[in-house]
Coordinates of C-alpha atoms and ligand atoms in Angstrom, one line a residue:
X24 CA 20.1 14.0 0.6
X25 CA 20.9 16.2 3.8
X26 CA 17.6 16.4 6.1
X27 CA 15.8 19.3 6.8
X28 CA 15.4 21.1 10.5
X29 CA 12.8 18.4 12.5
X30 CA 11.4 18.1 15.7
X31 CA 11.1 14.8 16.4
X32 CA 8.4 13.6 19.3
X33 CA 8.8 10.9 20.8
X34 CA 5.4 9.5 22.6
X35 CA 6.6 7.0 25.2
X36 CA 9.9 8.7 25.2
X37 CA 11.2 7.6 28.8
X38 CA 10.2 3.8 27.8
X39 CA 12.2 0.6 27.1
X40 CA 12.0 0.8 23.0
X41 CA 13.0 4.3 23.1
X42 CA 16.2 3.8 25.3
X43 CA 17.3 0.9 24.1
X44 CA 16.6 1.5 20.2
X45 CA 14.8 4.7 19.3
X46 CA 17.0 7.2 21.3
X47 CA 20.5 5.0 20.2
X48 CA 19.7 5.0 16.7
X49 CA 19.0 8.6 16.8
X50 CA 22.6 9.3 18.4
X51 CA 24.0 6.9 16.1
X52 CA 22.7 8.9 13.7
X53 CA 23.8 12.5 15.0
X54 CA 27.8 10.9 15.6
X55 CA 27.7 10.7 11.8
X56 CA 27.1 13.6 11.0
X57 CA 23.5 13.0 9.3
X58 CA 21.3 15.0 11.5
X59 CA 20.8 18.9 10.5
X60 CA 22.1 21.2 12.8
X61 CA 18.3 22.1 14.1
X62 CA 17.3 18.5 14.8
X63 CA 15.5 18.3 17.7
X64 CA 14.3 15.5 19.5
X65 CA 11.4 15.5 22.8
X66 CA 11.0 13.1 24.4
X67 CA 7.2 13.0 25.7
X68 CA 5.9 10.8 28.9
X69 CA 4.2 10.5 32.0
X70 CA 7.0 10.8 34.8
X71 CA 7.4 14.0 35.7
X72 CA 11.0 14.3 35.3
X73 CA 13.1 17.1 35.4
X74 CA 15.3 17.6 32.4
X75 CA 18.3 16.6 34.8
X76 CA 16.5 13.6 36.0
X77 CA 15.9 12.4 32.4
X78 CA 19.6 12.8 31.4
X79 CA 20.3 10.7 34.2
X80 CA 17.8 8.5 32.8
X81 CA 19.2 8.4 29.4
X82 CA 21.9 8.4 30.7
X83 CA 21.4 4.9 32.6
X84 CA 19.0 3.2 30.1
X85 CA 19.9 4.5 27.0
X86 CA 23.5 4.9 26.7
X87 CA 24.6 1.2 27.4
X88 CA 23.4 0.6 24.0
X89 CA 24.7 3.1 22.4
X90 CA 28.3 2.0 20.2
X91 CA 31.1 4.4 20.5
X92 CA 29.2 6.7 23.2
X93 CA 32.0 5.8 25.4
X94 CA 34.8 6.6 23.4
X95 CA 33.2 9.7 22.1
X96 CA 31.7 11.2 25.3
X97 CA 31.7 14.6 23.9
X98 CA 29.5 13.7 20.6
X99 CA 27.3 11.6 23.4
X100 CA 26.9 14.9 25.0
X101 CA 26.7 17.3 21.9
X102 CA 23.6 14.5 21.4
X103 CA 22.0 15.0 24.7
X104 CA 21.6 19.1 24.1
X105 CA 19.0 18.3 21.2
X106 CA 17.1 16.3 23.8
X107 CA 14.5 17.8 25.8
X108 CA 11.8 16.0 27.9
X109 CA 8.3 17.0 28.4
X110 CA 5.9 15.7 30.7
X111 CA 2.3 15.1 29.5
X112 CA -0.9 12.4 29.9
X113 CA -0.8 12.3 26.4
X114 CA -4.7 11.6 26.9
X115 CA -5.6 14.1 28.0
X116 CA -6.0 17.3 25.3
X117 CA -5.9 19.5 28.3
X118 CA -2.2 18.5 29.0
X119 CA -0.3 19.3 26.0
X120 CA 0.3 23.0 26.5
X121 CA 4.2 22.0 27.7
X122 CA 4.9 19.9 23.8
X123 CA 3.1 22.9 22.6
X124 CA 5.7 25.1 24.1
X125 CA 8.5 22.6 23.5
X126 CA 8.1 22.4 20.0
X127 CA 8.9 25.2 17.3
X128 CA 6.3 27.2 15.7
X129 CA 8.0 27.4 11.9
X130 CA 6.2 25.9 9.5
X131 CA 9.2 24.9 7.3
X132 CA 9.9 22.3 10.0
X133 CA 9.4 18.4 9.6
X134 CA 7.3 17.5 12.7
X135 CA 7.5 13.7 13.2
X136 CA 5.7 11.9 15.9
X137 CA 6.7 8.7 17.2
X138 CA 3.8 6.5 18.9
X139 CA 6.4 4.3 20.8
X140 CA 3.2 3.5 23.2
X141 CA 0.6 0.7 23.2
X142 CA -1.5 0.5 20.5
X143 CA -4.7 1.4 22.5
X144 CA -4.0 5.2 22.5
X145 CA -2.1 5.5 19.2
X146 CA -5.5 7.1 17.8
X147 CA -6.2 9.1 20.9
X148 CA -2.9 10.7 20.6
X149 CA -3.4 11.8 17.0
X150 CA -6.9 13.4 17.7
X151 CA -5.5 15.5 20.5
X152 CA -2.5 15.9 18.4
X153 CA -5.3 17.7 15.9
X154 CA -7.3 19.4 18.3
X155 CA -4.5 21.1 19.8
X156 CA -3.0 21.7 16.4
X157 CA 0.1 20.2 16.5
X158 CA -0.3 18.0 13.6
X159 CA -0.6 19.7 10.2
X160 CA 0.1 18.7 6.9
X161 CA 3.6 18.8 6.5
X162 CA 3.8 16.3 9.9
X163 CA 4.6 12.6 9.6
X164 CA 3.4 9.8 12.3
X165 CA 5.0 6.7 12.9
X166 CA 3.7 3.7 14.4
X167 CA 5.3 1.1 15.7
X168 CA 3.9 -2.5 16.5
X169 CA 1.5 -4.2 17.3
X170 CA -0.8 -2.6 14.7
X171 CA -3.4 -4.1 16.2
X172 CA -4.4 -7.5 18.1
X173 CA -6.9 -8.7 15.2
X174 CA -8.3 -7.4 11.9
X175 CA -11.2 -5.2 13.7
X176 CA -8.7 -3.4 15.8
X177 CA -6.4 -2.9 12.9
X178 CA -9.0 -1.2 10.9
X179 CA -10.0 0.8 13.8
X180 CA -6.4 2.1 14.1
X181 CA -6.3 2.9 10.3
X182 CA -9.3 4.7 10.2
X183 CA -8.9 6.9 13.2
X184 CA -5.5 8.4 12.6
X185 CA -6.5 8.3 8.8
X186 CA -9.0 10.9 10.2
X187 CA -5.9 13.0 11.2
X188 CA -3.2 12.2 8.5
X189 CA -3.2 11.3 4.9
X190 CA -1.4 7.6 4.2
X191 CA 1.5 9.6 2.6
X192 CA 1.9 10.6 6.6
X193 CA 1.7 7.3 8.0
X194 CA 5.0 5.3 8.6
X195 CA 3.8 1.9 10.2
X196 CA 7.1 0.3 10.8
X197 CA 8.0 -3.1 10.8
X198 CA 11.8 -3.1 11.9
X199 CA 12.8 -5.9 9.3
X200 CA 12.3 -3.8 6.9
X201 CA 15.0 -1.8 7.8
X202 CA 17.6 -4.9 8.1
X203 CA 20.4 -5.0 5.6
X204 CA 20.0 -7.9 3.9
X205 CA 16.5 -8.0 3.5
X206 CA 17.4 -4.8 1.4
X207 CA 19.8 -7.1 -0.1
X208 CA 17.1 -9.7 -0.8
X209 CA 15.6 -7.3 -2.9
X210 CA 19.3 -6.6 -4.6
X211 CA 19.6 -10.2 -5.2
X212 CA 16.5 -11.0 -6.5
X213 CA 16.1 -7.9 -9.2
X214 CA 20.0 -6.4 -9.1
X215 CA 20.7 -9.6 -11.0
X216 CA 19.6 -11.7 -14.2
X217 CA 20.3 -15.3 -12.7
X218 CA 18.2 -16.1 -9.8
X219 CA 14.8 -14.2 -11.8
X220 CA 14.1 -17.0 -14.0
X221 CA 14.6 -19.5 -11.5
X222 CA 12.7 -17.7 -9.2
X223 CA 9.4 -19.8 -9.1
X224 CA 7.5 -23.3 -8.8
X225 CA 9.2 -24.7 -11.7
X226 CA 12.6 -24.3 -10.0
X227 CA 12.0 -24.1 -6.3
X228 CA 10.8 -26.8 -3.9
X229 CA 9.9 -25.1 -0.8
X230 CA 11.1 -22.1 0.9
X231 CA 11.8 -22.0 5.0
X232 CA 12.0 -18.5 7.0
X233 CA 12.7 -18.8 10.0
X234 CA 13.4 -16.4 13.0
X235 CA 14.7 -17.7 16.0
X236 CA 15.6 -16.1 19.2
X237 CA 17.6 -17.6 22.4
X238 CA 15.8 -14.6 24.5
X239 CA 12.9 -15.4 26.7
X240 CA 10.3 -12.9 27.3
X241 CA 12.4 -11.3 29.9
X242 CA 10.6 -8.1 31.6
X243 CA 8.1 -8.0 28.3
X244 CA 6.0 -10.6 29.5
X245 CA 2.7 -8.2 30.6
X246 CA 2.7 -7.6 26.8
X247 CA 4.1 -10.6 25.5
X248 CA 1.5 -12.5 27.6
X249 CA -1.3 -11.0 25.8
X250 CA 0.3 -11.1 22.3
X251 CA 1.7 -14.4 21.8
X252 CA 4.0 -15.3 18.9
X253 CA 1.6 -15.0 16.1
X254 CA 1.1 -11.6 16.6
X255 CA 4.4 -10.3 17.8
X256 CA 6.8 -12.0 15.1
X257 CA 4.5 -13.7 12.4
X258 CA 1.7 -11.4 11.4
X259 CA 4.8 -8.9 10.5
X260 CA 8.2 -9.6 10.8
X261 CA 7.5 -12.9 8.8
X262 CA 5.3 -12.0 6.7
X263 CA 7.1 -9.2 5.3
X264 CA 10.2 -11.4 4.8
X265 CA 7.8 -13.5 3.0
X266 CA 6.2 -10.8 0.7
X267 CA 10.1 -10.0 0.1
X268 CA 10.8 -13.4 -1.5
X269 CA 7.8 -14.0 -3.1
X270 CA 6.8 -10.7 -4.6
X271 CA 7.1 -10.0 -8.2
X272 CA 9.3 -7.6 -9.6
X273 CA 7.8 -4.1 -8.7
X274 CA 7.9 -1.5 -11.4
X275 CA 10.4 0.5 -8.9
X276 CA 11.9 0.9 -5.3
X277 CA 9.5 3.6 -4.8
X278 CA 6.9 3.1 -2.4
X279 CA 3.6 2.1 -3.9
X280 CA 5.4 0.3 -6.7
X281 CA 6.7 -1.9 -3.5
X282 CA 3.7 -2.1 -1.9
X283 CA 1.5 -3.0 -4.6
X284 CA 2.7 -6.0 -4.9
X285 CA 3.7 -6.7 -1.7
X286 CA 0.0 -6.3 -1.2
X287 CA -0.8 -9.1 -3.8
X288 CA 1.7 -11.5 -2.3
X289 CA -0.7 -11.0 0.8
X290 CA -4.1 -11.5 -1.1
X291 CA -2.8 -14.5 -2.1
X292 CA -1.9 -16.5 0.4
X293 CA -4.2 -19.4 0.4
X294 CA -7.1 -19.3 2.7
X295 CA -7.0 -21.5 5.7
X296 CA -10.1 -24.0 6.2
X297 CA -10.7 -26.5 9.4
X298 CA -8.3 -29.2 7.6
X299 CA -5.4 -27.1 7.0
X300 CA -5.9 -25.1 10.5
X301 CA -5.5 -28.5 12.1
X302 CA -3.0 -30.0 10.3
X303 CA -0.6 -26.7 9.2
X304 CA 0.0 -24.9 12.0
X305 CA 2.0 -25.6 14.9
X306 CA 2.1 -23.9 18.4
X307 CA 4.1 -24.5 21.4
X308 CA 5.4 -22.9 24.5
X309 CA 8.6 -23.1 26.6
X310 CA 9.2 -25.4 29.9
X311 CA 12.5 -24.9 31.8
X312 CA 15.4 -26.5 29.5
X313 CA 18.7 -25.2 28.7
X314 CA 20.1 -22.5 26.5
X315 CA 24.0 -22.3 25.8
X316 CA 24.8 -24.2 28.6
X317 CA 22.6 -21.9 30.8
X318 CA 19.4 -23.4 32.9
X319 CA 16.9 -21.7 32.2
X320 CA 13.1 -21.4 33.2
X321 CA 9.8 -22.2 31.6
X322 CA 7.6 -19.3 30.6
X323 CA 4.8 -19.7 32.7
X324 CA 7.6 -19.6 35.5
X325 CA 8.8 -16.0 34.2
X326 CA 5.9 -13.9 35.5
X327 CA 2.9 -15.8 33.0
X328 CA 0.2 -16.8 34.5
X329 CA 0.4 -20.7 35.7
X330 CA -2.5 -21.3 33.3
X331 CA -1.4 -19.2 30.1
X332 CA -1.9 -20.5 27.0
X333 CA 0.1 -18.0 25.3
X334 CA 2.6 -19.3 22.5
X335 CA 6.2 -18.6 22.1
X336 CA 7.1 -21.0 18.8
X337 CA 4.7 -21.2 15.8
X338 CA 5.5 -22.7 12.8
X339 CA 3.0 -22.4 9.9
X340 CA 2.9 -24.2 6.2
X341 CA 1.2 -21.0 4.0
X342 CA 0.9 -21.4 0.2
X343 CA 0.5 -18.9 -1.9
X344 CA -2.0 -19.0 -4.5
X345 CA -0.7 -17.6 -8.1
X346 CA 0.5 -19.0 -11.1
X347 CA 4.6 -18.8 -10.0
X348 CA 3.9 -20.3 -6.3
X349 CA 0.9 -22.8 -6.6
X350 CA 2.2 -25.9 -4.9
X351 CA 5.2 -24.1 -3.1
X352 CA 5.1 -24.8 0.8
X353 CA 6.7 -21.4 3.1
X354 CA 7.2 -22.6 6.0
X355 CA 7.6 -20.3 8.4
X356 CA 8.6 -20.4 12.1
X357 CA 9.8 -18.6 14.9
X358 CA 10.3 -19.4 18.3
X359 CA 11.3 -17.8 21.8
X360 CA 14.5 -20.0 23.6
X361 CA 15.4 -21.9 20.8
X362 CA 18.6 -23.5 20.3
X363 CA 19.9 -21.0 18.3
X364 CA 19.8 -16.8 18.0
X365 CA 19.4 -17.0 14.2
X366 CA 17.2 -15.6 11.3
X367 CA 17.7 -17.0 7.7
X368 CA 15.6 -17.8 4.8
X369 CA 16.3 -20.7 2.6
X370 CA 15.5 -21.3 -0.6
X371 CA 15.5 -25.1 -1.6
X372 CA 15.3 -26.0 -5.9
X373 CA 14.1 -28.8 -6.9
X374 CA 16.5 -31.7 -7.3
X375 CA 18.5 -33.2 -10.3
X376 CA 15.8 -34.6 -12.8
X377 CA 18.2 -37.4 -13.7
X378 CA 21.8 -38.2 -13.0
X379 CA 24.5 -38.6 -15.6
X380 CA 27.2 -39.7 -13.2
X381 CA 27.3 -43.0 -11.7
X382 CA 26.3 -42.0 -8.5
X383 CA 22.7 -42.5 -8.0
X384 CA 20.8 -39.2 -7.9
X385 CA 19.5 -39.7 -4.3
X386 CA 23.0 -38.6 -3.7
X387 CA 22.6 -35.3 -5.1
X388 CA 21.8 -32.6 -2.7
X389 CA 19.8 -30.4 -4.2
X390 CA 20.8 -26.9 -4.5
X391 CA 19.6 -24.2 -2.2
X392 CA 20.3 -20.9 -0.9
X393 CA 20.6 -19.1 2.5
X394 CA 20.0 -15.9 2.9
X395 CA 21.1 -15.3 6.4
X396 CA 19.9 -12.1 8.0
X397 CA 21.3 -12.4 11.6
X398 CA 23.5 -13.2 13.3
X399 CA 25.6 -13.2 9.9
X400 CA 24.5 -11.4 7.2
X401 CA 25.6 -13.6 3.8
X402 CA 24.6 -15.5 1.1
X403 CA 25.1 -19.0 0.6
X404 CA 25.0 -21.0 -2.5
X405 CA 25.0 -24.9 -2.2
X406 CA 26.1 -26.3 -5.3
X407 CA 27.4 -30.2 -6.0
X408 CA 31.1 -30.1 -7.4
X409 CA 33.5 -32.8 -8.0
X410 CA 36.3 -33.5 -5.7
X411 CA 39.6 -33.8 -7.1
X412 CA 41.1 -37.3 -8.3
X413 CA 41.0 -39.5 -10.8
X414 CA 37.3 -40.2 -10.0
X415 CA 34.2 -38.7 -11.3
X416 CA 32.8 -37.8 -7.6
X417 CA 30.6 -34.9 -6.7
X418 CA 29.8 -33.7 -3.5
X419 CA 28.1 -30.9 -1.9
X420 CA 30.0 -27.4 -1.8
X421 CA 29.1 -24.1 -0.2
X422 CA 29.8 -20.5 -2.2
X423 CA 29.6 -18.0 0.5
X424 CA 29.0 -14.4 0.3
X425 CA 29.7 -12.8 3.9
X426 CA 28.4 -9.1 3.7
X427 CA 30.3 -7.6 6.7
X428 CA 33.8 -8.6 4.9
X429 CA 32.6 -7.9 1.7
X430 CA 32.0 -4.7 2.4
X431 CA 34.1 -3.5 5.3
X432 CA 31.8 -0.7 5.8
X433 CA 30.4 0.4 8.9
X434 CA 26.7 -0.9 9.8
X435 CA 23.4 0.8 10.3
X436 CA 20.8 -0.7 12.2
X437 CA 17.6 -1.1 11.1
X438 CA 16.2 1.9 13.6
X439 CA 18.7 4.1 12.1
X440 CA 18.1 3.2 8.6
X441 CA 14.2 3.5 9.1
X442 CA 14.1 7.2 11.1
X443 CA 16.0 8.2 8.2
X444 CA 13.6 7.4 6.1
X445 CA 11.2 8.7 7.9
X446 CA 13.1 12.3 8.2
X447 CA 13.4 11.8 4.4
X448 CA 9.8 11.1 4.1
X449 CA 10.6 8.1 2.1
X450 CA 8.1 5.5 2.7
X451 CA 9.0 2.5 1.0
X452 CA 10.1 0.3 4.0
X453 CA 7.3 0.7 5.8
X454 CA 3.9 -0.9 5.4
X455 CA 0.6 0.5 4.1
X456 CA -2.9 0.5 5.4
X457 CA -4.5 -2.0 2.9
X458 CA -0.9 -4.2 3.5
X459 CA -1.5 -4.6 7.5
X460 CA -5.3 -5.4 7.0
X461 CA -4.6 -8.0 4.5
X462 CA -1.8 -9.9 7.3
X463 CA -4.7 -9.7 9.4
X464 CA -7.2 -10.8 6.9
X465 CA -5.2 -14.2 7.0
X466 CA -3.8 -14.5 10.1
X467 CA -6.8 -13.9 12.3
X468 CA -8.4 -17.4 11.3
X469 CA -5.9 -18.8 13.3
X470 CA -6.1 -17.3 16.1
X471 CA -10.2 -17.7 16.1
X472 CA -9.2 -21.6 15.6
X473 CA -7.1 -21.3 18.7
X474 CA -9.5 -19.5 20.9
X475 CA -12.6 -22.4 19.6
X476 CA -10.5 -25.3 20.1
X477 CA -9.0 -23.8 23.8
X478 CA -5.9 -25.9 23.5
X479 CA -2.9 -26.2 25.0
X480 CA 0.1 -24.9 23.1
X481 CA 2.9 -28.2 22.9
X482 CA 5.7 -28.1 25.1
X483 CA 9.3 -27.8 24.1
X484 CA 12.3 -27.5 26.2
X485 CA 14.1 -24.0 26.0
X486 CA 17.2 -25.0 24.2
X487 CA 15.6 -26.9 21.8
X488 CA 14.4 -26.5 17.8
X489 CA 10.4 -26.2 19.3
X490 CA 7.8 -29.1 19.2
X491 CA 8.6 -32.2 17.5
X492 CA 5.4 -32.0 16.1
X493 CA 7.3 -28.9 14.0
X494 CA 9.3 -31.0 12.5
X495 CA 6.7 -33.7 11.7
X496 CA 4.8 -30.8 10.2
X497 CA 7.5 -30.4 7.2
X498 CA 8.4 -33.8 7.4
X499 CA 4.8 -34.8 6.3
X500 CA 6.1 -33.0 3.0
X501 CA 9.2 -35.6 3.0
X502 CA 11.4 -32.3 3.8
X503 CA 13.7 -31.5 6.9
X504 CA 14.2 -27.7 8.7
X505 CA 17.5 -26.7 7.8
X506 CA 19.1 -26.8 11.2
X507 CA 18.0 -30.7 11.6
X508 CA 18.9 -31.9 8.7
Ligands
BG6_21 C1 10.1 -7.5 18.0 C2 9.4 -8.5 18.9 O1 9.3 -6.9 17.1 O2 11.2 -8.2 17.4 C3 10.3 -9.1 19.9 O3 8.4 -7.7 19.6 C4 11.5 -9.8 19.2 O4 9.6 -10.1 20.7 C5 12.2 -8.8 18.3 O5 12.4 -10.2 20.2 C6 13.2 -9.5 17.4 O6 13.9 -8.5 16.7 P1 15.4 -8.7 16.3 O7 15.7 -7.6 15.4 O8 16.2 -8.7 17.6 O9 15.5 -10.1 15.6

């Protein structure tokens, strides 16, 4: 479907998310021909730049990470005419005559306007947005995270630019959404007859998700410091994976249908009490340590306060209450310098009821499958096979499914895929009000346990898988993270 004319506003539009993901994807975007000849794109902030000053910055901070601008500088500049930067205290109502200027007055145009700024002024933006009359009813907003830092703010958020856009308006992203194969996920799972019926506590033993990153904080930590694991990675990113996997079939890929029952997934995760706070959840923090072969420091040595308790690993057992998951354990985890830069979800079925072979079952692994979602993007199937001879022997075999050679098509990142989407007004991928209040509803207990108990999250060297007590936590359940076993 080719896209209509847009201006596209981008609040925060001389920042770090902008340059490095925002701004790239949009160029990405433009070199392939899918942005309409009027596409526009202003970029809005507080330096007062010139426009030749914040070429030059685009130029230093944005184009680095931008694939193919170097071999195509004239497309990289063809790009840099639909830019234009404006700017405004995007507080103050009093400031916005310039974006009024800056943007076109036709009607038939799809305004979109990016909140690429902290959360605190995302509803202060949309009310001067309204009362200046830049927003009307053919404009979409988008929101990135953190939606929030608890359940109260969350719903503060919703209902204050609800005041100035309908839902259908609202694109809260969540940039997992946008990865290819948690697309694919939802290929696998309902593109497919096989894996449906197998699909639930009858079949499956447990299910892991993790998201690991070999990245410290780096120059994030004023943010990071304040946010913590839970809230950056765990009350989105892996909950939404989760929701993917656990979800029942939606009537169709349109958006409500999706979100309905994302929505239910979220409703039913069980409830947390002082037990299951204390004994399922695990949080930890980085000391100095090693990570591929690099020394490395400790968090509270990158610019954290010497006394923060802020985590950078959590790993939480959730169950989900409903007749196809009761008595399935999720674990989830995700971790700053951990051993590995990796982000899979495995699916482990239950193992052979009885062998017929004369190998003892124990020998049996059972079978499982990986979804990896970064750095590879594949499938694998571990099934038991026997090995060739006169012998009846079986051991463990992988079928792989690698996506990139598969299909040797070229890649859009999740940015890219998602502004399209948002230019298309296709909100699917993104999450809705009632979805982001529910993560809350669960997660916040935990962090209200955190703040009573004022503990100390555990140490774990960077370089390392996170706490031991992480792996005591699914080895209570007589089961093993993937990577340790
Ligand atoms: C962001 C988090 O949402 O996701 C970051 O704020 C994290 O802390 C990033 O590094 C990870 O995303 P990806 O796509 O690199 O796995």
């Amino acid at each position: 479907m080719a896209l209509a004319d847009f201006d596209i506003v981008l609040f925060g539009g001389g920042g770090d998310l902008a340059m490095r993901k925002l701004l790239p994807a949009l160029f990405a975007r433009d070199r392939d021909g899918h942005l309409p000849p009027g596409a526009r794109i202003i970029c809005a902030g507080r330096h007062h730049w010139s426009r030749e000053e914040f070429l030059n910055v685009l130029e230093t901070n944005a184009r680095p990470h931008v694939a193919a601008a170097e071999t195509q500088p004239q497309r990289w500049q063809a790009f840099c005419e639909r830019v234009q930067y404006v700017a405004l205290d995007a507080t103050d109502p009093a400031a916005y005559e310039p974006l009024i200027q800056a943007m076109r007055p036709d009607s038939e145009l799809v305004r979109v306007f990016y909140m690429a700024t902290p959360p605190a002024l995302f509803s202060r933006i949309c009310h001067n947005l309204a009362d200046v009359g830049l927003a009307n009813e053919r404009s979409r907003v988008v929101l990135e995270k953190p939606l929030g830092r608890d359940l109260a703010s969350a719903r503060q958020i919703n209902a204050e630019v609800g005041k100035v856009f309908n839902e259908s308006q609202i694109y809260r992203i969540d940039h997992y959404l946008g990865k290819e194969t948690v697309q694919n996920l939802l290929a696998l799972r309902f593109g497919n007859v096989l894996f449906e019926p197998l699909w639930r506590r009858e079949f499956i033993s447990d299910v892991q998700i993790t998201i690991a990153e070999e990245l410290g904080v780096g120059n994030r930590i004023e943010y990071y410091d304040t946010a913590g694991a839970l809230r950056d990675m765990l009350q989105n990113h892996l909950l939404q994976l989760l929701c993917i996997v656990a979800m029942e079939p939606p009537l169709s890929v349109q958006a409500d249908p999706v979100r309905d029952e994302k929505l239910k997934v979220l409703r039913s995760l069980k409830r947390f009490n002082q037990t299951t706070l204390a004994q399922n959840i695990v949080r930890g923090q980085y000391r100095a340590g090693h990570v591929g072969g690099i020394a490395v420091p400790g968090y509270r040595q990158e610019g954290a306060p010497p006394d923060s308790r802020t985590e950078t690993f959590v790993a939480v057992k959730a169950e989900i209450d409903t007749w196809r998951w009761a008595g399935v354990p999720f674990y989830l985890r995700t971790g700053k310098r951990m051993a590995d830069q990796l982000a899979e979800i495995v699916v482990r079925f239950k193992a052979l009821p009885h062998s017929i072979f004369a190998q003892p079952s124990s020998t049996f692994q059972p079978n499982c499958l990986v979804i990896s979602l970064q750095p590879e993007e594949g499938l694998q199937l571990n099934l038991m096979a026997k090995t060739p001879g006169d012998r009846m022997r079986l051991k463990p075999v992988e079928l792989e499914l690698d996506f990139r050679e598969q299909f040797k098509m070229p890649r859009m990142e999740a940015y890219e895929r998602l502004l399209l989407d948002v230019l298309r007004g296709q909100l699917t991928l993104f999450m809705r009000s009632d979805e982001l209040e529910a993560a809350w509803e669960w997660v916040e207990p935990i962090l209200n346990y955190w703040e009573q108990e004022q503990t100390e999250p555990l140490p774990y060297s960077a370089g390392t898988w996170g706490p031991a007590a992480a792996s005591a936590l699914i080895g209570r359940d007589g089961l093993q993270w993937r990577e340790e076993a």
